[in-house]
Amino acid sequence: MTLLDIFPSLRATTVPRLDPAVWPTDTHYDHDGRITLGSVALADIADQFGTPVQVVDETEVRERCRAYRKHFPEAEIVYAGTALMVGAVASWVADEGLSVQVGSSGELSVALAAGIDPRRIVLHGNGKTLDELKTAVRCGVGRIVVGSLTEITLLTTLATQPQQVLLRVATGIDVPGADQFGFPLGSRSFETAVARIAGRCNLQLVGLHCHLGSQIHNPDHYGEAIRRMIGEMSWIDHEYGLLLSHLDIGGGHAVALRSGDAEMNLRELADILDDALDAGCARHRFPRPALAMEPGRAIVARAGVTLYRVLAVNETADGGTRVIVDGGGCGGRGHSGALVVNRHPMGPRMTASIAGKHSESGALIATEVRLPADLHPGEVLALPCTGAYHHGLATTYRTVGRPPIVAVADGRTRQLLRRETTADLLTREFVD
């Protein structure tokens, strides 16, 4: 028994151990010591919807959208839906004035079902099939990002009226996890791609697109990308008389997955982008293009929290502690901020790793997690910053259905996706 059990009034004087860098802004401890999100106790969500369950804070998503609109009022903010493509989320970001980027026919279908204006949808991906391009053209997608000569050829056979396209380029900027897809700037393939589009009346080249990589926290890389791309846009104008009006610098903005991680500073990014546009345009005497960017992880990552129920607490061969939970395989590796949600522990702590019940040896959900030493089966853990890719990377490994997604806002819950059942998985079976 702790002092908080003897004197409950002391809870109001304790300092919540919730790092604002990884937990949603509206995450607090209530008077019973439970963690709440959107004024809803996470333990209650676990009881109502079962575990594992992914919780998404609608207010956090909207506030992130507004932060981008505030810092980049003249730019087009395109939500990279691959981070979390759920109809409700697509509707939230559209309500906040964002466009939506999709990377497959499935993501496009979700966006359209959510009522997103197809003219506000951008389609791209490393390799688009004939069917994907056909669907995009038929639906009237606003812009298609092409990254290969094959895609250009396919589009010329599909578009019955001028289709706006962006040419995906590889800038050659060396960043950790650099994305090298697209036409290398200044290369023969780049020049060939421009020539092929310029010679087609049913394709309208409106700009260039790049994606530098992921988890980039240094804004200087984006400034350099802008300067290089404006140089090539100027070359296209001089060579073909095509004045490109759009410059899309993609996404990849870093978010903190654990306390102390570096993340993108939007104010600094805004200043650097503005300076780069001025410098690039002045140097090449090129009119300032419309800027677009595609944050995905930065919009939804911190808005998501995943709940697991503890199944066992085991000692490992090296004398450590491993907590087994009822989930796993959802892309949560690299985290260290899991907390117990059903109480506010004040006693001794232990350092543990967290593994799912179906995990193979070495496949951990989180490492170096500080948890109460008296943790026991039945308690609920929350893993923060799991709004991005956590659902998209979830698998049906060992024929276990994927978890549901529940939204919270203003003290209410709403199920966005139900839990995938064994019956759902069996619908794909052909039994003689």
Tab-separated table of C-alpha atoms in Angstrom:
chain	number	residue	atom	x	y	z
A	1	MET	CA	0.000	0.000	0.000
A	2	THR	CA	1.311	3.469	-0.930
A	3	LEU	CA	0.686	6.945	0.457
A	4	LEU	CA	-1.634	7.584	-2.481
A	5	ASP	CA	-3.788	4.652	-1.356
A	6	ILE	CA	-3.936	6.036	2.187
A	7	PHE	CA	-4.339	9.702	1.184
A	8	PRO	CA	-6.072	9.870	-2.246
A	9	SER	CA	-6.087	13.671	-2.099
A	10	LEU	CA	-2.317	13.621	-2.660
A	11	ARG	CA	-2.862	12.548	-6.279
A	12	ALA	CA	-3.663	16.128	-7.238
A	13	THR	CA	-0.190	17.218	-6.071
A	14	THR	CA	1.776	14.595	-7.984
A	15	VAL	CA	3.486	15.546	-11.236
A	16	PRO	CA	2.269	13.413	-14.166
A	17	ARG	CA	5.096	11.525	-15.862
A	18	LEU	CA	3.742	12.048	-19.359
A	19	ASP	CA	6.321	13.402	-21.772
A	20	PRO	CA	4.555	15.907	-24.090
A	21	ALA	CA	7.016	15.005	-26.845
A	22	VAL	CA	5.521	11.517	-27.255
A	23	TRP	CA	2.087	11.618	-25.606
A	24	PRO	CA	-0.949	13.484	-27.007
A	25	THR	CA	-1.442	16.939	-25.497
A	26	ASP	CA	-4.740	15.950	-23.885
A	27	THR	CA	-3.280	13.016	-21.921
A	28	HIS	CA	-3.618	13.312	-18.141
A	29	TYR	CA	-3.980	11.395	-14.905
A	30	ASP	CA	-7.453	11.529	-13.369
A	31	HIS	CA	-8.252	11.601	-9.635
A	32	ASP	CA	-8.121	7.809	-9.525
A	33	GLY	CA	-4.599	7.765	-10.921
A	34	ARG	CA	-5.683	6.429	-14.314
A	35	ILE	CA	-4.376	7.805	-17.606
A	36	THR	CA	-7.024	9.563	-19.673
A	37	LEU	CA	-6.982	10.660	-23.297
A	38	GLY	CA	-9.606	13.047	-24.616
A	39	SER	CA	-11.189	12.913	-21.127
A	40	VAL	CA	-11.704	9.149	-21.479
A	41	ALA	CA	-9.908	6.668	-19.211
A	42	LEU	CA	-7.750	4.373	-21.346
A	43	ALA	CA	-8.478	1.479	-18.980
A	44	ASP	CA	-12.187	1.896	-19.750
A	45	ILE	CA	-11.458	1.742	-23.486
A	46	ALA	CA	-9.508	-1.478	-22.944
A	47	ASP	CA	-12.428	-2.966	-21.026
A	48	GLN	CA	-15.030	-1.876	-23.597
A	49	PHE	CA	-13.246	-2.750	-26.837
A	50	GLY	CA	-10.780	-5.385	-25.658
A	51	THR	CA	-7.053	-5.400	-26.260
A	52	PRO	CA	-4.956	-4.808	-28.175
A	53	VAL	CA	-6.683	-1.647	-29.388
A	54	GLN	CA	-5.361	1.469	-31.074
A	55	VAL	CA	-6.727	4.763	-29.774
A	56	VAL	CA	-6.548	7.950	-31.858
A	57	ASP	CA	-7.118	11.412	-30.424
A	58	GLU	CA	-9.146	13.392	-32.965
A	59	THR	CA	-8.276	16.715	-31.348
A	60	GLU	CA	-4.551	15.988	-31.588
A	61	VAL	CA	-4.844	15.200	-35.305
A	62	ARG	CA	-6.748	18.411	-35.962
A	63	GLU	CA	-4.303	20.497	-33.927
A	64	ARG	CA	-1.385	19.065	-35.880
A	65	CYS	CA	-3.120	20.016	-39.129
A	66	ARG	CA	-3.687	23.536	-37.817
A	67	ALA	CA	-0.049	23.836	-36.788
A	68	TYR	CA	1.016	23.147	-40.379
A	69	ARG	CA	-1.534	25.590	-41.744
A	70	LYS	CA	-0.300	28.231	-39.293
A	71	HIS	CA	3.388	27.859	-40.116
A	72	PHE	CA	2.892	27.414	-43.885
A	73	PRO	CA	-0.136	29.582	-44.751
A	74	GLU	CA	0.795	29.872	-48.436
A	75	ALA	CA	1.677	26.215	-48.970
A	76	GLU	CA	-0.558	23.288	-49.835
A	77	ILE	CA	-0.447	20.740	-47.022
A	78	VAL	CA	-1.099	17.236	-48.341
A	79	TYR	CA	-1.729	14.576	-45.715
A	80	ALA	CA	0.317	11.466	-46.557
A	81	GLY	CA	-2.456	8.947	-46.028
A	82	THR	CA	-0.157	5.942	-46.012
A	83	ALA	CA	0.649	6.855	-42.396
A	84	LEU	CA	-2.941	6.070	-41.374
A	85	MET	CA	-5.562	5.753	-44.091
A	86	VAL	CA	-8.905	5.494	-42.318
A	87	GLY	CA	-11.986	7.242	-43.635
A	88	ALA	CA	-12.602	9.265	-40.474
A	89	VAL	CA	-9.013	10.511	-40.360
A	90	ALA	CA	-9.188	11.503	-44.024
A	91	SER	CA	-12.339	13.475	-43.232
A	92	TRP	CA	-10.690	15.213	-40.268
A	93	VAL	CA	-7.683	16.411	-42.263
A	94	ALA	CA	-9.890	17.511	-45.167
A	95	ASP	CA	-12.040	19.497	-42.713
A	96	GLU	CA	-8.858	21.254	-41.618
A	97	GLY	CA	-8.047	22.305	-45.190
A	98	LEU	CA	-5.526	19.623	-46.125
A	99	SER	CA	-5.369	17.682	-49.363
A	100	VAL	CA	-4.809	13.916	-49.260
A	101	GLN	CA	-2.043	11.798	-50.785
A	102	VAL	CA	-2.701	8.126	-51.587
A	103	GLY	CA	-0.369	5.396	-52.753
A	104	SER	CA	-2.672	2.610	-53.913
A	105	SER	CA	-6.140	1.895	-55.267
A	106	GLY	CA	-7.158	0.806	-51.775
A	107	GLU	CA	-6.108	4.092	-50.185
A	108	LEU	CA	-7.790	5.964	-53.018
A	109	SER	CA	-11.016	4.035	-52.407
A	110	VAL	CA	-10.951	4.923	-48.698
A	111	ALA	CA	-10.411	8.600	-49.471
A	112	LEU	CA	-13.233	8.695	-52.005
A	113	ALA	CA	-15.583	6.810	-49.654
A	114	ALA	CA	-14.813	9.445	-47.017
A	115	GLY	CA	-16.084	12.105	-49.395
A	116	ILE	CA	-12.721	13.658	-50.299
A	117	ASP	CA	-12.915	15.754	-53.462
A	118	PRO	CA	-10.810	13.801	-56.010
A	119	ARG	CA	-9.312	17.077	-57.205
A	120	ARG	CA	-7.691	17.360	-53.752
A	121	ILE	CA	-6.123	13.897	-54.017
A	122	VAL	CA	-2.520	13.270	-55.092
A	123	LEU	CA	-1.575	9.766	-56.254
A	124	HIS	CA	1.962	8.514	-56.125
A	125	GLY	CA	3.984	5.423	-55.354
A	126	ASN	CA	7.201	3.798	-56.470
A	127	GLY	CA	5.502	1.608	-59.054
A	128	LYS	CA	1.927	2.164	-60.146
A	129	THR	CA	0.063	-0.516	-62.073
A	130	LEU	CA	-2.138	-0.025	-65.099
A	131	ASP	CA	-5.241	-0.652	-62.977
A	132	GLU	CA	-4.172	1.914	-60.354
A	133	LEU	CA	-3.555	4.559	-62.992
A	134	LYS	CA	-6.797	3.694	-64.768
A	135	THR	CA	-8.763	4.073	-61.524
A	136	ALA	CA	-7.081	7.387	-60.730
A	137	VAL	CA	-7.799	8.837	-64.169
A	138	ARG	CA	-11.390	7.591	-64.119
A	139	CYS	CA	-11.996	9.134	-60.686
A	140	GLY	CA	-10.543	12.481	-61.682
A	141	VAL	CA	-7.586	12.537	-59.271
A	142	GLY	CA	-6.111	16.016	-59.195
A	143	ARG	CA	-2.430	15.170	-59.658
A	144	ILE	CA	-0.492	12.003	-60.385
A	145	VAL	CA	3.194	11.774	-59.489
A	146	VAL	CA	5.062	9.780	-62.124
A	147	GLY	CA	8.358	8.136	-61.295
A	148	SER	CA	9.154	6.008	-64.333
A	149	LEU	CA	9.013	6.133	-68.120
A	150	THR	CA	6.597	3.201	-68.026
A	151	GLU	CA	4.094	5.202	-65.991
A	152	ILE	CA	4.320	8.055	-68.485
A	153	THR	CA	3.604	5.650	-71.344
A	154	LEU	CA	0.636	4.118	-69.510
A	155	LEU	CA	-0.845	7.503	-68.665
A	156	THR	CA	-0.658	8.672	-72.271
A	157	THR	CA	-2.869	5.742	-73.250
A	158	LEU	CA	-5.363	6.321	-70.418
A	159	ALA	CA	-5.916	10.070	-70.124
A	160	THR	CA	-8.790	11.277	-72.285
A	161	GLN	CA	-8.302	14.881	-71.173
A	162	PRO	CA	-5.270	16.778	-69.835
A	163	GLN	CA	-4.093	15.085	-66.660
A	164	GLN	CA	-1.906	17.100	-64.303
A	165	VAL	CA	1.289	15.256	-63.399
A	166	LEU	CA	4.289	15.888	-61.182
A	167	LEU	CA	7.644	14.380	-62.057
A	168	ARG	CA	9.208	12.548	-59.114
A	169	VAL	CA	12.917	13.281	-58.851
A	170	ALA	CA	15.839	12.027	-56.774
A	171	THR	CA	17.668	15.089	-55.496
A	172	GLY	CA	20.902	13.305	-54.553
A	173	ILE	CA	20.857	14.852	-51.070
A	174	ASP	CA	22.538	12.544	-48.569
A	175	VAL	CA	20.257	12.099	-45.550
A	176	PRO	CA	19.827	9.093	-43.220
A	177	GLY	CA	17.454	6.640	-44.892
A	178	ALA	CA	17.556	8.646	-48.114
A	179	ASP	CA	14.836	7.895	-50.665
A	180	GLN	CA	16.423	7.469	-54.100
A	181	PHE	CA	13.266	6.707	-56.075
A	182	GLY	CA	12.487	8.949	-59.010
A	183	PHE	CA	14.477	10.446	-61.879
A	184	PRO	CA	17.904	11.742	-60.770
A	185	LEU	CA	18.032	15.486	-61.340
A	186	GLY	CA	19.968	16.367	-64.494
A	187	SER	CA	20.200	12.760	-65.636
A	188	ARG	CA	19.467	11.463	-69.138
A	189	SER	CA	16.370	9.660	-67.832
A	190	PHE	CA	15.125	12.913	-66.292
A	191	GLU	CA	15.538	14.755	-69.578
A	192	THR	CA	13.822	11.909	-71.447
A	193	ALA	CA	10.871	11.962	-69.040
A	194	VAL	CA	10.408	15.696	-69.463
A	195	ALA	CA	10.573	15.379	-73.243
A	196	ARG	CA	7.982	12.595	-73.317
A	197	ILE	CA	5.505	14.506	-71.171
A	198	ALA	CA	6.084	17.768	-73.016
A	199	GLY	CA	5.190	16.062	-76.283
A	200	ARG	CA	1.796	14.823	-75.069
A	201	CYS	CA	-1.306	16.971	-75.224
A	202	ASN	CA	-3.153	14.800	-72.686
A	203	LEU	CA	-0.461	15.146	-69.994
A	204	GLN	CA	0.172	18.474	-68.280
A	205	LEU	CA	3.485	18.695	-66.431
A	206	VAL	CA	2.810	21.154	-63.595
A	207	GLY	CA	5.772	20.609	-61.294
A	208	LEU	CA	8.411	18.462	-59.629
A	209	HIS	CA	8.079	16.197	-56.605
A	210	CYS	CA	10.662	14.697	-54.269
A	211	HIS	CA	10.701	12.610	-51.111
A	212	LEU	CA	13.990	12.943	-49.267
A	213	GLY	CA	13.512	10.160	-46.728
A	214	SER	CA	12.008	9.540	-43.298
A	215	GLN	CA	12.499	10.919	-39.790
A	216	ILE	CA	14.394	13.983	-41.041
A	217	HIS	CA	14.861	16.623	-38.350
A	218	ASN	CA	17.328	18.950	-40.095
A	219	PRO	CA	15.300	21.472	-42.154
A	220	ASP	CA	18.373	22.484	-44.177
A	221	HIS	CA	17.934	19.367	-46.331
A	222	TYR	CA	14.593	20.671	-47.597
A	223	GLY	CA	16.073	24.069	-48.370
A	224	GLU	CA	18.784	22.447	-50.472
A	225	ALA	CA	16.185	20.311	-52.267
A	226	ILE	CA	14.210	23.416	-53.196
A	227	ARG	CA	17.276	25.173	-54.618
A	228	ARG	CA	18.209	22.156	-56.737
A	229	MET	CA	14.689	21.606	-58.011
A	230	ILE	CA	14.162	25.239	-58.977
A	231	GLY	CA	17.315	25.000	-61.071
A	232	GLU	CA	15.819	22.114	-63.024
A	233	MET	CA	12.440	23.844	-63.315
A	234	SER	CA	14.242	26.800	-64.870
A	235	TRP	CA	15.977	24.453	-67.329
A	236	ILE	CA	12.621	22.959	-68.343
A	237	ASP	CA	11.243	26.448	-68.962
A	238	HIS	CA	14.184	27.419	-71.153
A	239	GLU	CA	14.281	24.093	-73.029
A	240	TYR	CA	10.562	23.442	-73.584
A	241	GLY	CA	8.757	26.651	-72.702
A	242	LEU	CA	6.973	24.865	-69.838
A	243	LEU	CA	6.646	27.130	-66.812
A	244	LEU	CA	6.147	24.712	-63.898
A	245	SER	CA	4.057	26.151	-61.081
A	246	HIS	CA	4.211	23.419	-58.395
A	247	LEU	CA	7.091	22.274	-56.184
A	248	ASP	CA	6.279	19.390	-53.837
A	249	ILE	CA	8.990	18.594	-51.257
A	250	GLY	CA	7.243	15.486	-49.878
A	251	GLY	CA	7.240	14.593	-46.201
A	252	GLY	CA	9.500	12.666	-43.847
A	253	HIS	CA	9.363	15.157	-40.965
A	254	ALA	CA	10.789	13.561	-37.835
A	255	VAL	CA	8.700	12.895	-34.732
A	256	ALA	CA	9.905	11.721	-31.329
A	257	LEU	CA	9.343	8.014	-30.718
A	258	ARG	CA	10.990	8.150	-27.309
A	259	SER	CA	11.912	10.915	-24.875
A	260	GLY	CA	14.826	12.994	-26.094
A	261	ASP	CA	14.458	12.153	-29.789
A	262	ALA	CA	14.988	15.021	-32.213
A	263	GLU	CA	11.967	16.165	-34.207
A	264	MET	CA	11.233	18.688	-36.929
A	265	ASN	CA	10.810	22.298	-35.792
A	266	LEU	CA	8.112	23.783	-38.022
A	267	ARG	CA	9.072	27.387	-37.360
A	268	GLU	CA	12.657	26.750	-38.428
A	269	LEU	CA	11.478	24.758	-41.439
A	270	ALA	CA	9.203	27.609	-42.543
A	271	ASP	CA	12.046	30.137	-42.400
A	272	ILE	CA	14.453	27.906	-44.312
A	273	LEU	CA	11.918	27.065	-47.020
A	274	ASP	CA	11.073	30.733	-47.515
A	275	ASP	CA	14.748	31.681	-47.794
A	276	ALA	CA	15.424	28.818	-50.203
A	277	LEU	CA	12.546	29.819	-52.464
A	278	ASP	CA	13.759	33.413	-52.542
A	279	ALA	CA	17.361	32.415	-53.223
A	280	GLY	CA	16.561	29.784	-55.840
A	281	CYS	CA	14.120	31.950	-57.744
A	282	ALA	CA	16.428	34.964	-57.668
A	283	ARG	CA	19.393	32.964	-58.905
A	284	HIS	CA	17.518	31.442	-61.836
A	285	ARG	CA	15.149	34.376	-62.433
A	286	PHE	CA	12.287	31.975	-61.993
A	287	PRO	CA	8.813	32.946	-60.712
A	288	ARG	CA	8.063	31.643	-57.230
A	289	PRO	CA	6.224	28.286	-57.514
A	290	ALA	CA	3.416	27.097	-55.270
A	291	LEU	CA	4.916	24.992	-52.492
A	292	ALA	CA	3.429	21.709	-51.291
A	293	MET	CA	4.507	19.285	-48.577
A	294	GLU	CA	3.216	15.881	-47.475
A	295	PRO	CA	3.387	15.286	-43.703
A	296	GLY	CA	1.878	11.985	-42.594
A	297	ARG	CA	3.717	10.648	-39.577
A	298	ALA	CA	3.957	14.212	-38.228
A	299	ILE	CA	0.152	14.553	-38.336
A	300	VAL	CA	-0.962	11.293	-36.738
A	301	ALA	CA	1.961	9.634	-34.926
A	302	ARG	CA	1.579	11.373	-31.569
A	303	ALA	CA	-2.206	11.186	-31.779
A	304	GLY	CA	-2.117	7.389	-31.507
A	305	VAL	CA	-1.796	5.250	-28.388
A	306	THR	CA	-1.936	1.442	-28.452
A	307	LEU	CA	-3.261	-0.495	-25.462
A	308	TYR	CA	-2.133	-3.992	-24.483
A	309	ARG	CA	-3.073	-6.227	-21.567
A	310	VAL	CA	-0.282	-7.893	-19.599
A	311	LEU	CA	-0.326	-11.705	-19.837
A	312	ALA	CA	2.869	-12.556	-17.966
A	313	VAL	CA	5.956	-11.036	-16.370
A	314	ASN	CA	8.955	-13.295	-16.916
A	315	GLU	CA	12.617	-13.305	-15.985
A	316	THR	CA	15.019	-13.561	-18.923
A	317	ALA	CA	18.185	-15.655	-19.149
A	318	ASP	CA	20.379	-12.583	-18.581
A	319	GLY	CA	18.519	-11.635	-15.413
A	320	GLY	CA	16.282	-9.038	-17.024
A	321	THR	CA	12.509	-8.830	-17.163
A	322	ARG	CA	10.248	-9.430	-20.141
A	323	VAL	CA	6.585	-8.480	-20.122
A	324	ILE	CA	4.359	-10.547	-22.413
A	325	VAL	CA	1.286	-8.742	-23.750
A	326	ASP	CA	-1.663	-9.785	-25.895
A	327	GLY	CA	-0.553	-8.097	-29.093
A	328	GLY	CA	2.443	-7.498	-31.296
A	329	GLY	CA	3.603	-7.232	-34.865
A	330	CYS	CA	2.170	-3.731	-35.221
A	331	GLY	CA	5.289	-1.746	-35.970
A	332	GLY	CA	5.905	-0.522	-32.431
A	333	ARG	CA	9.614	-1.286	-32.182
A	334	GLY	CA	11.948	1.475	-31.086
A	335	HIS	CA	9.677	2.759	-28.330
A	336	SER	CA	10.536	3.009	-24.668
A	337	GLY	CA	7.689	5.029	-23.189
A	338	ALA	CA	5.049	2.467	-22.273
A	339	LEU	CA	3.079	3.166	-19.091
A	340	VAL	CA	0.526	1.400	-16.928
A	341	VAL	CA	-2.812	3.112	-17.547
A	342	ASN	CA	-5.019	1.659	-14.816
A	343	ARG	CA	-3.054	3.231	-11.927
A	344	HIS	CA	-0.415	5.848	-11.171
A	345	PRO	CA	2.399	3.820	-9.573
A	346	MET	CA	4.645	5.623	-7.101
A	347	GLY	CA	6.723	2.707	-5.831
A	348	PRO	CA	9.889	0.940	-7.066
A	349	ARG	CA	10.396	0.479	-10.810
A	350	MET	CA	12.086	-2.035	-13.046
A	351	THR	CA	13.500	-1.896	-16.539
A	352	ALA	CA	11.816	-4.357	-18.886
A	353	SER	CA	11.263	-5.253	-22.505
A	354	ILE	CA	7.810	-5.869	-23.959
A	355	ALA	CA	7.007	-8.732	-26.333
A	356	GLY	CA	3.773	-9.854	-27.955
A	357	LYS	CA	2.405	-13.284	-27.232
A	358	HIS	CA	3.030	-14.356	-30.834
A	359	SER	CA	6.461	-12.754	-31.144
A	360	GLU	CA	9.420	-14.809	-32.253
A	361	SER	CA	12.630	-14.699	-30.220
A	362	GLY	CA	14.152	-11.241	-30.404
A	363	ALA	CA	11.075	-9.561	-31.904
A	364	LEU	CA	10.197	-6.998	-29.250
A	365	ILE	CA	7.520	-4.329	-29.172
A	366	ALA	CA	9.536	-2.023	-26.890
A	367	THR	CA	12.798	-2.082	-24.965
A	368	GLU	CA	14.214	-0.428	-21.853
A	369	VAL	CA	10.771	0.404	-20.521
A	370	ARG	CA	10.478	1.662	-16.948
A	371	LEU	CA	7.516	-0.121	-15.360
A	372	PRO	CA	6.336	-0.677	-11.771
A	373	ALA	CA	8.182	-3.510	-10.061
A	374	ASP	CA	4.869	-4.972	-8.902
A	375	LEU	CA	3.379	-5.162	-12.411
A	376	HIS	CA	1.057	-8.134	-12.707
A	377	PRO	CA	-1.046	-9.923	-15.349
A	378	GLY	CA	-4.320	-8.234	-16.189
A	379	GLU	CA	-2.980	-4.691	-16.053
A	380	VAL	CA	-3.108	-2.498	-19.160
A	381	LEU	CA	-0.085	-0.875	-20.805
A	382	ALA	CA	-0.158	2.009	-23.271
A	383	LEU	CA	2.480	2.513	-25.956
A	384	PRO	CA	2.511	6.139	-27.147
A	385	CYS	CA	3.267	7.638	-30.553
A	386	THR	CA	1.788	4.731	-32.508
A	387	GLY	CA	-0.625	6.640	-34.727
A	388	ALA	CA	1.523	6.364	-37.853
A	389	TYR	CA	2.072	3.065	-39.715
A	390	HIS	CA	1.130	1.028	-36.624
A	391	HIS	CA	-2.156	-0.035	-38.222
A	392	GLY	CA	-0.838	-0.196	-41.776
A	393	LEU	CA	2.008	-2.520	-40.788
A	394	ALA	CA	-0.166	-4.759	-38.621
A	395	THR	CA	-0.295	-8.328	-39.888
A	396	THR	CA	-2.459	-11.406	-39.510
A	397	TYR	CA	0.567	-13.415	-38.401
A	398	ARG	CA	-0.477	-16.771	-36.909
A	399	THR	CA	-4.010	-16.075	-38.162
A	400	VAL	CA	-4.699	-13.414	-35.556
A	401	GLY	CA	-6.946	-10.565	-36.701
A	402	ARG	CA	-5.790	-6.969	-36.629
A	403	PRO	CA	-6.905	-4.753	-33.716
A	404	PRO	CA	-9.666	-2.138	-33.875
A	405	ILE	CA	-9.166	1.621	-34.016
A	406	VAL	CA	-11.123	3.785	-31.596
A	407	ALA	CA	-11.280	7.593	-31.736
A	408	VAL	CA	-11.610	9.760	-28.642
A	409	ALA	CA	-12.791	13.355	-28.459
A	410	ASP	CA	-14.468	15.450	-25.754
A	411	GLY	CA	-15.088	12.548	-23.405
A	412	ARG	CA	-16.605	10.282	-26.068
A	413	THR	CA	-15.373	7.224	-27.966
A	414	ARG	CA	-16.174	6.143	-31.511
A	415	GLN	CA	-15.032	2.938	-33.181
A	416	LEU	CA	-13.487	3.686	-36.571
A	417	LEU	CA	-12.463	0.132	-37.469
A	418	ARG	CA	-13.730	-3.013	-35.783
A	419	ARG	CA	-11.503	-5.862	-34.715
A	420	GLU	CA	-10.693	-8.311	-37.509
A	421	THR	CA	-12.054	-11.720	-36.560
A	422	THR	CA	-11.066	-15.260	-37.434
A	423	ALA	CA	-14.291	-15.422	-39.455
A	424	ASP	CA	-13.022	-12.485	-41.552
A	425	LEU	CA	-9.808	-14.338	-42.268
A	426	LEU	CA	-11.614	-17.563	-43.148
A	427	THR	CA	-13.616	-15.799	-45.884
A	428	ARG	CA	-10.464	-15.975	-47.997
A	429	GLU	CA	-10.233	-19.760	-47.712
A	430	PHE	CA	-11.328	-22.135	-50.450
A	431	VAL	CA	-12.333	-25.387	-48.816
A	432	ASP	CA	-13.196	-28.435	-50.957
